[in-house]
Amino acid sequence: MLEKNFDPKTAEQRLYAMWEGSGAFAPSADPAAEPFSIVIPPPNVTGSLHIGHALNNTLQDVLTRFERMRGKAALWLPGTDHAGIATQMVVERQLAAAGNIGRRDMGRDEFIAKVWEWKAESGGTITNQLRRLGASCDWSRERFTLDEGLSAAVRKVFVTLHKQGLIYRDKRLVNWDPHFQTAISDIEVEQKEVDGAFYHFAYPLEDGSGEIVVATTRPETMLGDTAVAVHPSDERYKGLIGRAVRLPIVNRPVPIIADEYADPEKGSGAVKITPAHDFNDYQVGKRNNLPMINIFTDDAKINENAPAEYQGLDRFAARKKVVAAFEELGLLREIEKTRHAVPHGDRSGVVIEPYLTDQWYVDAKVLAQPAIKAVEEGRTVFEPRHWEKTYFEWMRNIEPWCISRQLWWGHRIPAWYGPDGKIFVAETEEGAKALAREHYGHDEPLRQDDDVLDTWFSSGLWPFSTMGWPEKTSDLERFYPTSTLITGFDIIFFWVARMMMMGIHFMGEVPFDRVFINALVRDAEGKKMSKSKGNVMDPLELVDDYGADALRFTLTAMSGQARDIKLSRQRIEGYRNFGTKLWNAARFAQVNGCARAEGFDPANVKGVLNRWIVGETVRTAHSITKALEGCSFDGAANGLYRFIWNTFCDWYVELSKPLLNGADEALKAETQATAAWALDVILKLLHPVMPFLTEELWAQTADLGAPRGEGMLITARWPQLSDTLIDPDADAEIGLIVAAVSEGRSVKAELNVPHSARPALLVVDATDAQRTVFQTNAAVIAQTLRVAEVSFVEQAPQGAIPFVVNGATLALPVAEFIDLAAERARLAKEITGHASDIAHVMKKLGNPAFVANAKEEVVEENRERLAESEAAKAKLEHALSLLEAVV
RNA sequence: GGACGUGUAGCUCAGCGGGAGAGCACCUCGUUGACAUCGAGGGGGUCACAGGUUCAAUCCCUGUCACGUCCA
């Protein structure tokens, strides 16, 4: 017999090993099977599973298991990302903590060797954690962005784009991260509101005839000023254009120029221009051919282009010193407190410097065009659709993508420099040498570019590089484009957009048919989980405490679109209980001899209760299938919850008890067979969300009755049931019983009828059809409603409590327990309810426009409702008058 | 400043043109041979606000307010 509870601790590991060992995770080799593929958003190789991963991967697993059971060749392709900056940062920190020398002292080769060591040590952590979650990835196809195959793909893409002129080297302002001392891309910059100040500085005119006041939040950059700009139409400054100020401290004359960038409304209307350290000023500088003076070193200290006493100062120290100097010179006019946006590195957290350097760029503007078109034409569809707007917004305003990073951990840029700086781009050093020989006419020593590529460059190739591109593999042939991508909105720019551009450019086809954007998981208070806030929930801990299925069900049920998920332990506990509920329903079935019958056909079921549960099961199978097809994961989970708990356990199991203990052997046997059938369907429908518990139940009920002939549940056939199995008569009949029992319970509870009392249920007034239902189901009703019997009377006896169900008047003779006041209150409440309903519907039906314009069935429905309510109200009023008469 | 999203029961969220729903929390009752990780019953909402479209609006449109996120 089944134990009282499912024990995830012992079962999960065993079941996962069984699945993996059986090869169930690999896509079907059947060439007739329709392919279905998902590539995993590769987690950082050295990372560990956080709750966002748990959500994202649960949803991918739900879809993969669903499609696998539907008979598709389902591939969920796993892998990890080398995550350039993030990993290098972690390893550097580790080395420092262990008292090692820094990476610069260590040297490139030795440092990279250390990172690989680290990867070997901790690289398996996250994939093992995915296994604990139940992820049915095909591990035989696992990839890593820095493995040889993917690196070859990266080199090929770089060389190809370079040849096509879509990758180029350029000197321009970049976002410079002084902590990591590397360039980063625009989207790696986070604008943060911070408290700061506008410092109003007076710059004396060179001829000593006056001064011009400029304001800045970054005083130290004045050391690199090369102009003061005013608006060309600003009357105040017309006469000054073309003249010069003498830059204090630096003592350098700089011109006063006219440029529309200066906003007459802001401050004094004049603005200092530092072309080498501000994106706007850079544009002004280019327009006006201003010199660009870089005043910083790579780690944001003042360099040799500034006066000696500033050199070597940190940028923030320099700021103070500059302000102090202005004050001393009597040129500090005002310090105005303000809050303003300051760029920060998303990884380092330090203030980003606009910095003039040589970097490699991708011409994203060109690549974006077909990627925009693909979504416009619906070749790739976002789900929910509104994320397409976010995608378009960014893609239509895309800037050149800076792809070089001054890091060591990553794909080294396949570019070599000759002695004269001439660049040779090739997939191999030999290739570059050949190009150089051709160019110089002889061999020259070449030096490879020191930089590596942005991590997202290689992840951008993920949907095809993982399948073996540039080789023409059978996987590419079969599984590209992938079916669905499931990811978070935070990487639409970083990742989804890049995959769209690269996929279309190199494969000629979009990388995925559908992109499902999942919600962001937050803590119970709605705060973003972060280590610094200390509110992170460790999914592994939750798996330990409640089992993987409970966590998976919770995340699935809460994955409603366009919303944050506020996760609480209470919720997970509730869904753990749900699993226990199903487990015990199966245990009940087993105890009562429910077993699969040889040749059982739900179409041939005779008993009304059985016909009803067959129909309900069919409806559920349809709605769950539809929900999963449409990525309505929460809808699927909630539908399963309702059906299993409220329909199957609360009603079918309860109503089946008299049949299973009854004398009608044929009906008993049919009920046993039907229950077993329904449970098998339930296990299948629930399996994608709760794979462990369902697989375990499947295994433990394998010997009950006829063999299934379907092997493990993970590869069992998804239920395909015909609508013809739904029987409206059975629905009506069971509907009446359910309503009668519910209402009867309500009456008993509200009137405080003692639990031990067993009155009769009196059928006072009902149609012939209804009488038949009460008659044939008397035993069921008696047990479920806990009444002595069901009997038929002409008139309710004195003091019996009447209630109306589906137009029929029933009564409970519980006079001895009656609290008159309570009963009066109950009746009055019911009558009021009906009265307001009647008023509402009458108003509607009294409106000629409604009758004329509304759909016929809506009008009819309202007429019926009115008749029903009026009849019920009349009966209850009659009962109330009898009650008053007693008094 | 721009874009997007969200405002429904105490909390978390479904629903989305024709009778306001679930889970949790709360209150009352219950040791019924599957399950106390349970069962039965109950209270609780001018569906943010104001206009409009419609026979009919929580749902569609416009505006306002509040909150959130992203981009400047």
PDB file of C-alpha atoms in Angstrom, chain A residues 539-754:
ATOM      1  CA  PRO A 539      15.535  27.540  -4.212  1.00  0.00           C
ATOM      2  CA  LEU A 540      17.594  24.572  -3.077  1.00  0.00           C
ATOM      3  CA  GLU A 541      16.636  25.242   0.496  1.00  0.00           C
ATOM      4  CA  LEU A 542      13.000  25.392  -0.558  1.00  0.00           C
ATOM      5  CA  VAL A 543      13.390  22.114  -2.435  1.00  0.00           C
ATOM      6  CA  ASP A 544      14.849  20.592   0.724  1.00  0.00           C
ATOM      7  CA  ASP A 545      11.964  21.840   2.810  1.00  0.00           C
ATOM      8  CA  TYR A 546       8.981  21.223   0.540  1.00  0.00           C
ATOM      9  CA  GLY A 547      10.169  19.129  -2.371  1.00  0.00           C
ATOM     10  CA  ALA A 548      10.889  20.239  -5.921  1.00  0.00           C
ATOM     11  CA  ASP A 549       7.306  19.673  -7.050  1.00  0.00           C
ATOM     12  CA  ALA A 550       5.888  22.102  -4.513  1.00  0.00           C
ATOM     13  CA  LEU A 551       8.328  24.818  -5.549  1.00  0.00           C
ATOM     14  CA  ARG A 552       7.697  24.132  -9.221  1.00  0.00           C
ATOM     15  CA  PHE A 553       3.947  24.234  -8.799  1.00  0.00           C
ATOM     16  CA  THR A 554       4.161  27.484  -6.847  1.00  0.00           C
ATOM     17  CA  LEU A 555       6.310  29.189  -9.441  1.00  0.00           C
ATOM     18  CA  THR A 556       4.103  27.924 -12.243  1.00  0.00           C
ATOM     19  CA  ALA A 557       0.870  28.960 -10.568  1.00  0.00           C
ATOM     20  CA  MET A 558       2.259  32.403  -9.810  1.00  0.00           C
ATOM     21  CA  SER A 559       3.808  33.019 -13.186  1.00  0.00           C
ATOM     22  CA  GLY A 560       0.987  35.246 -14.381  1.00  0.00           C
ATOM     23  CA  GLN A 561       2.136  37.535 -17.132  1.00  0.00           C
ATOM     24  CA  ALA A 562       3.233  41.114 -16.806  1.00  0.00           C
ATOM     25  CA  ARG A 563       3.618  40.877 -13.111  1.00  0.00           C
ATOM     26  CA  ASP A 564       6.138  40.347 -10.400  1.00  0.00           C
ATOM     27  CA  ILE A 565       5.993  37.164  -8.415  1.00  0.00           C
ATOM     28  CA  LYS A 566       5.921  37.732  -4.715  1.00  0.00           C
ATOM     29  CA  LEU A 567       7.056  34.467  -3.277  1.00  0.00           C
ATOM     30  CA  SER A 568       6.235  33.298   0.218  1.00  0.00           C
ATOM     31  CA  ARG A 569       6.905  30.061   2.018  1.00  0.00           C
ATOM     32  CA  GLN A 570       3.258  29.868   2.996  1.00  0.00           C
ATOM     33  CA  ARG A 571       2.311  29.590  -0.606  1.00  0.00           C
ATOM     34  CA  ILE A 572       4.787  26.813  -1.286  1.00  0.00           C
ATOM     35  CA  GLU A 573       3.526  24.961   1.747  1.00  0.00           C
ATOM     36  CA  GLY A 574       0.004  25.155   0.374  1.00  0.00           C
ATOM     37  CA  TYR A 575       1.024  23.564  -2.893  1.00  0.00           C
ATOM     38  CA  ARG A 576       3.016  20.926  -1.041  1.00  0.00           C
ATOM     39  CA  ASN A 577      -0.277  20.103   0.670  1.00  0.00           C
ATOM     40  CA  PHE A 578      -1.905  19.901  -2.722  1.00  0.00           C
ATOM     41  CA  GLY A 579       0.532  17.181  -3.694  1.00  0.00           C
ATOM     42  CA  THR A 580      -0.245  15.341  -0.484  1.00  0.00           C
ATOM     43  CA  LYS A 581      -3.938  15.634  -1.238  1.00  0.00           C
ATOM     44  CA  LEU A 582      -3.533  13.946  -4.590  1.00  0.00           C
ATOM     45  CA  TRP A 583      -1.253  11.333  -3.055  1.00  0.00           C
ATOM     46  CA  ASN A 584      -3.949  10.462  -0.558  1.00  0.00           C
ATOM     47  CA  ALA A 585      -6.675  10.353  -3.173  1.00  0.00           C
ATOM     48  CA  ALA A 586      -4.550   7.750  -4.947  1.00  0.00           C
ATOM     49  CA  ARG A 587      -4.144   5.961  -1.658  1.00  0.00           C
ATOM     50  CA  PHE A 588      -7.910   5.987  -1.199  1.00  0.00           C
ATOM     51  CA  ALA A 589      -8.355   4.534  -4.653  1.00  0.00           C
ATOM     52  CA  GLN A 590      -5.866   1.821  -3.932  1.00  0.00           C
ATOM     53  CA  VAL A 591      -7.469   0.921  -0.605  1.00  0.00           C
ATOM     54  CA  ASN A 592     -10.818   0.664  -2.322  1.00  0.00           C
ATOM     55  CA  GLY A 593      -9.642  -1.682  -4.989  1.00  0.00           C
ATOM     56  CA  CYS A 594      -9.531   0.827  -7.818  1.00  0.00           C
ATOM     57  CA  ALA A 595      -7.519  -0.700 -10.621  1.00  0.00           C
ATOM     58  CA  ARG A 596      -7.258  -0.360 -14.354  1.00  0.00           C
ATOM     59  CA  ALA A 597      -9.703  -2.684 -16.067  1.00  0.00           C
ATOM     60  CA  GLU A 598      -8.625  -4.564 -19.162  1.00  0.00           C
ATOM     61  CA  GLY A 599     -10.100  -2.880 -22.220  1.00  0.00           C
ATOM     62  CA  PHE A 600     -11.667  -0.061 -20.199  1.00  0.00           C
ATOM     63  CA  ASP A 601     -13.328   2.490 -22.452  1.00  0.00           C
ATOM     64  CA  PRO A 602     -14.633   5.677 -20.865  1.00  0.00           C
ATOM     65  CA  ALA A 603     -17.251   5.852 -23.607  1.00  0.00           C
ATOM     66  CA  ASN A 604     -18.941   2.741 -22.262  1.00  0.00           C
ATOM     67  CA  VAL A 605     -19.342   3.909 -18.674  1.00  0.00           C
ATOM     68  CA  LYS A 606     -22.941   3.624 -17.404  1.00  0.00           C
ATOM     69  CA  GLY A 607     -23.111   5.026 -13.873  1.00  0.00           C
ATOM     70  CA  VAL A 608     -23.990   8.697 -13.770  1.00  0.00           C
ATOM     71  CA  LEU A 609     -21.228   9.633 -11.340  1.00  0.00           C
ATOM     72  CA  ASN A 610     -18.690   7.899 -13.523  1.00  0.00           C
ATOM     73  CA  ARG A 611     -20.027   9.457 -16.683  1.00  0.00           C
ATOM     74  CA  TRP A 612     -19.799  12.800 -14.955  1.00  0.00           C
ATOM     75  CA  ILE A 613     -16.164  12.450 -13.854  1.00  0.00           C
ATOM     76  CA  VAL A 614     -15.231  11.231 -17.316  1.00  0.00           C
ATOM     77  CA  GLY A 615     -16.718  14.397 -18.773  1.00  0.00           C
ATOM     78  CA  GLU A 616     -15.034  16.613 -16.207  1.00  0.00           C
ATOM     79  CA  THR A 617     -11.710  14.909 -16.885  1.00  0.00           C
ATOM     80  CA  VAL A 618     -12.125  15.471 -20.603  1.00  0.00           C
ATOM     81  CA  ARG A 619     -12.893  19.140 -20.084  1.00  0.00           C
ATOM     82  CA  THR A 620      -9.866  19.520 -17.861  1.00  0.00           C
ATOM     83  CA  ALA A 621      -7.580  17.739 -20.299  1.00  0.00           C
ATOM     84  CA  HIS A 622      -8.697  20.133 -23.008  1.00  0.00           C
ATOM     85  CA  SER A 623      -8.284  23.265 -20.960  1.00  0.00           C
ATOM     86  CA  ILE A 624      -4.860  22.249 -19.638  1.00  0.00           C
ATOM     87  CA  THR A 625      -3.669  21.398 -23.119  1.00  0.00           C
ATOM     88  CA  LYS A 626      -4.881  24.711 -24.443  1.00  0.00           C
ATOM     89  CA  ALA A 627      -3.312  26.616 -21.583  1.00  0.00           C
ATOM     90  CA  LEU A 628       0.103  24.996 -22.033  1.00  0.00           C
ATOM     91  CA  GLU A 629      -0.006  25.510 -25.780  1.00  0.00           C
ATOM     92  CA  GLY A 630      -0.504  29.205 -25.137  1.00  0.00           C
ATOM     93  CA  CYS A 631       2.128  29.484 -22.393  1.00  0.00           C
ATOM     94  CA  SER A 632      -0.622  30.219 -19.896  1.00  0.00           C
ATOM     95  CA  PHE A 633       1.258  28.432 -17.179  1.00  0.00           C
ATOM     96  CA  ASP A 634      -0.685  29.871 -14.278  1.00  0.00           C
ATOM     97  CA  GLY A 635      -3.930  28.973 -15.967  1.00  0.00           C
ATOM     98  CA  ALA A 636      -2.765  25.386 -16.349  1.00  0.00           C
ATOM     99  CA  ALA A 637      -1.631  25.118 -12.740  1.00  0.00           C
ATOM    100  CA  ASN A 638      -4.798  26.641 -11.331  1.00  0.00           C
ATOM    101  CA  GLY A 639      -6.974  24.485 -13.542  1.00  0.00           C
ATOM    102  CA  LEU A 640      -5.199  21.381 -12.314  1.00  0.00           C
ATOM    103  CA  TYR A 641      -5.509  22.512  -8.732  1.00  0.00           C
ATOM    104  CA  ARG A 642      -9.231  23.104  -8.992  1.00  0.00           C
ATOM    105  CA  PHE A 643      -9.966  19.908 -10.844  1.00  0.00           C
ATOM    106  CA  ILE A 644      -7.902  17.630  -8.658  1.00  0.00           C
ATOM    107  CA  TRP A 645      -8.882  19.092  -5.326  1.00  0.00           C
ATOM    108  CA  ASN A 646     -12.351  20.561  -5.772  1.00  0.00           C
ATOM    109  CA  THR A 647     -13.771  18.259  -8.404  1.00  0.00           C
ATOM    110  CA  PHE A 648     -12.023  14.943  -8.056  1.00  0.00           C
ATOM    111  CA  CYS A 649     -11.284  14.806  -4.322  1.00  0.00           C
ATOM    112  CA  ASP A 650     -14.149  16.848  -2.905  1.00  0.00           C
ATOM    113  CA  TRP A 651     -16.934  15.443  -5.041  1.00  0.00           C
ATOM    114  CA  TYR A 652     -16.022  12.410  -7.070  1.00  0.00           C
ATOM    115  CA  VAL A 653     -14.191  10.625  -4.288  1.00  0.00           C
ATOM    116  CA  GLU A 654     -16.829  11.541  -1.715  1.00  0.00           C
ATOM    117  CA  LEU A 655     -19.773  10.569  -3.893  1.00  0.00           C
ATOM    118  CA  SER A 656     -18.078   7.343  -4.952  1.00  0.00           C
ATOM    119  CA  LYS A 657     -17.767   6.050  -1.399  1.00  0.00           C
ATOM    120  CA  PRO A 658     -21.292   4.606  -1.178  1.00  0.00           C
ATOM    121  CA  LEU A 659     -20.809   2.983  -4.563  1.00  0.00           C
ATOM    122  CA  LEU A 660     -17.490   1.438  -3.588  1.00  0.00           C
ATOM    123  CA  ASN A 661     -19.058   0.081  -0.415  1.00  0.00           C
ATOM    124  CA  GLY A 662     -22.403  -0.716  -2.011  1.00  0.00           C
ATOM    125  CA  ALA A 663     -24.078  -3.934  -3.043  1.00  0.00           C
ATOM    126  CA  ASP A 664     -24.225  -3.185  -6.751  1.00  0.00           C
ATOM    127  CA  GLU A 665     -21.156  -5.157  -7.813  1.00  0.00           C
ATOM    128  CA  ALA A 666     -21.270  -4.057 -11.429  1.00  0.00           C
ATOM    129  CA  LEU A 667     -21.433  -0.393 -10.469  1.00  0.00           C
ATOM    130  CA  LYS A 668     -18.710  -0.902  -7.904  1.00  0.00           C
ATOM    131  CA  ALA A 669     -16.442  -2.494 -10.485  1.00  0.00           C
ATOM    132  CA  GLU A 670     -17.158   0.257 -12.965  1.00  0.00           C
ATOM    133  CA  THR A 671     -16.418   2.897 -10.353  1.00  0.00           C
ATOM    134  CA  GLN A 672     -13.128   1.222  -9.456  1.00  0.00           C
ATOM    135  CA  ALA A 673     -12.122   1.128 -13.102  1.00  0.00           C
ATOM    136  CA  THR A 674     -13.229   4.690 -13.772  1.00  0.00           C
ATOM    137  CA  ALA A 675     -11.384   6.049 -10.756  1.00  0.00           C
ATOM    138  CA  ALA A 676      -8.215   4.294 -11.850  1.00  0.00           C
ATOM    139  CA  TRP A 677      -8.613   5.677 -15.356  1.00  0.00           C
ATOM    140  CA  ALA A 678      -9.232   9.214 -14.123  1.00  0.00           C
ATOM    141  CA  LEU A 679      -6.225   9.036 -11.832  1.00  0.00           C
ATOM    142  CA  ASP A 680      -3.990   7.973 -14.685  1.00  0.00           C
ATOM    143  CA  VAL A 681      -5.192  10.933 -16.726  1.00  0.00           C
ATOM    144  CA  ILE A 682      -4.609  13.215 -13.760  1.00  0.00           C
ATOM    145  CA  LEU A 683      -1.049  11.958 -13.336  1.00  0.00           C
ATOM    146  CA  LYS A 684      -0.357  12.693 -16.967  1.00  0.00           C
ATOM    147  CA  LEU A 685      -1.851  16.164 -16.901  1.00  0.00           C
ATOM    148  CA  LEU A 686      -0.005  17.092 -13.731  1.00  0.00           C
ATOM    149  CA  HIS A 687       3.292  15.540 -14.684  1.00  0.00           C
ATOM    150  CA  PRO A 688       4.827  18.550 -16.478  1.00  0.00           C
ATOM    151  CA  VAL A 689       4.404  20.668 -13.358  1.00  0.00           C
ATOM    152  CA  MET A 690       4.909  18.022 -10.650  1.00  0.00           C
ATOM    153  CA  PRO A 691       7.085  15.424 -12.305  1.00  0.00           C
ATOM    154  CA  PHE A 692       8.439  13.653  -9.239  1.00  0.00           C
ATOM    155  CA  LEU A 693       5.278  12.944  -7.308  1.00  0.00           C
ATOM    156  CA  THR A 694       3.370  11.929 -10.410  1.00  0.00           C
ATOM    157  CA  GLU A 695       6.114   9.637 -11.670  1.00  0.00           C
ATOM    158  CA  GLU A 696       6.316   8.018  -8.257  1.00  0.00           C
ATOM    159  CA  LEU A 697       2.567   7.474  -8.090  1.00  0.00           C
ATOM    160  CA  TRP A 698       2.640   6.165 -11.628  1.00  0.00           C
ATOM    161  CA  ALA A 699       5.278   3.643 -10.627  1.00  0.00           C
ATOM    162  CA  GLN A 700       3.597   2.646  -7.400  1.00  0.00           C
ATOM    163  CA  THR A 701       0.264   2.061  -9.133  1.00  0.00           C
ATOM    164  CA  ALA A 702       1.789   0.221 -12.075  1.00  0.00           C
ATOM    165  CA  ASP A 703       0.693  -3.157 -10.739  1.00  0.00           C
ATOM    166  CA  LEU A 704      -2.887  -2.160 -10.017  1.00  0.00           C
ATOM    167  CA  GLY A 705      -4.930  -3.899 -12.652  1.00  0.00           C
ATOM    168  CA  ALA A 706      -4.258  -4.078 -16.354  1.00  0.00           C
ATOM    169  CA  PRO A 707      -0.791  -3.000 -17.491  1.00  0.00           C
ATOM    170  CA  ARG A 708      -0.601   0.434 -19.044  1.00  0.00           C
ATOM    171  CA  GLY A 709       1.909  -0.497 -21.671  1.00  0.00           C
ATOM    172  CA  GLU A 710       3.293   3.032 -21.618  1.00  0.00           C
ATOM    173  CA  GLY A 711       6.544   2.730 -19.676  1.00  0.00           C
ATOM    174  CA  MET A 712       7.569   5.669 -17.533  1.00  0.00           C
ATOM    175  CA  LEU A 713       5.227   8.595 -17.105  1.00  0.00           C
ATOM    176  CA  ILE A 714       7.794  11.036 -18.480  1.00  0.00           C
ATOM    177  CA  THR A 715       7.396   9.445 -21.901  1.00  0.00           C
ATOM    178  CA  ALA A 716       3.768   8.391 -21.577  1.00  0.00           C
ATOM    179  CA  ARG A 717       1.193   9.645 -24.066  1.00  0.00           C
ATOM    180  CA  TRP A 718      -0.546  12.933 -23.349  1.00  0.00           C
ATOM    181  CA  PRO A 719      -4.324  12.385 -22.952  1.00  0.00           C
ATOM    182  CA  GLN A 720      -6.297  12.928 -26.127  1.00  0.00           C
ATOM    183  CA  LEU A 721      -9.940  12.600 -25.246  1.00  0.00           C
ATOM    184  CA  SER A 722     -12.993  13.173 -27.341  1.00  0.00           C
ATOM    185  CA  ASP A 723     -15.616  15.780 -26.517  1.00  0.00           C
ATOM    186  CA  THR A 724     -18.276  13.159 -27.115  1.00  0.00           C
ATOM    187  CA  LEU A 725     -17.373  11.741 -23.705  1.00  0.00           C
ATOM    188  CA  ILE A 726     -18.993  14.773 -22.098  1.00  0.00           C
ATOM    189  CA  ASP A 727     -22.551  13.891 -21.028  1.00  0.00           C
ATOM    190  CA  PRO A 728     -24.829  16.881 -20.321  1.00  0.00           C
ATOM    191  CA  ASP A 729     -27.378  14.681 -18.566  1.00  0.00           C
ATOM    192  CA  ALA A 730     -24.762  13.449 -16.138  1.00  0.00           C
ATOM    193  CA  ASP A 731     -23.639  17.061 -15.590  1.00  0.00           C
ATOM    194  CA  ALA A 732     -27.199  18.093 -14.738  1.00  0.00           C
ATOM    195  CA  GLU A 733     -27.798  15.141 -12.456  1.00  0.00           C
ATOM    196  CA  ILE A 734     -24.576  15.430 -10.480  1.00  0.00           C
ATOM    197  CA  GLY A 735     -25.026  19.194 -10.528  1.00  0.00           C
ATOM    198  CA  LEU A 736     -28.341  18.778  -8.722  1.00  0.00           C
ATOM    199  CA  ILE A 737     -26.856  16.424  -6.151  1.00  0.00           C
ATOM    200  CA  VAL A 738     -23.916  18.731  -5.513  1.00  0.00           C
ATOM    201  CA  ALA A 739     -26.233  21.721  -5.143  1.00  0.00           C
ATOM    202  CA  ALA A 740     -28.606  19.864  -2.822  1.00  0.00           C
ATOM    203  CA  VAL A 741     -25.793  18.589  -0.614  1.00  0.00           C
ATOM    204  CA  SER A 742     -24.061  21.976  -0.488  1.00  0.00           C
ATOM    205  CA  GLU A 743     -27.237  23.837   0.332  1.00  0.00           C
ATOM    206  CA  GLY A 744     -28.279  21.202   2.878  1.00  0.00           C
ATOM    207  CA  ARG A 745     -24.907  21.468   4.598  1.00  0.00           C
ATOM    208  CA  SER A 746     -25.207  25.204   4.648  1.00  0.00           C
ATOM    209  CA  VAL A 747     -28.630  25.037   6.295  1.00  0.00           C
ATOM    210  CA  LYS A 748     -27.395  22.612   8.903  1.00  0.00           C
ATOM    211  CA  ALA A 749     -24.343  24.645   9.700  1.00  0.00           C
ATOM    212  CA  GLU A 750     -26.120  27.966   9.901  1.00  0.00           C
ATOM    213  CA  LEU A 751     -28.800  26.587  12.173  1.00  0.00           C
ATOM    214  CA  ASN A 752     -26.259  24.798  14.312  1.00  0.00           C
ATOM    215  CA  VAL A 753     -27.807  21.400  13.808  1.00  0.00           C
ATOM    216  CA  PRO A 754     -25.622  19.072  15.887  1.00  0.00           C
TER     217      PRO A 754
END
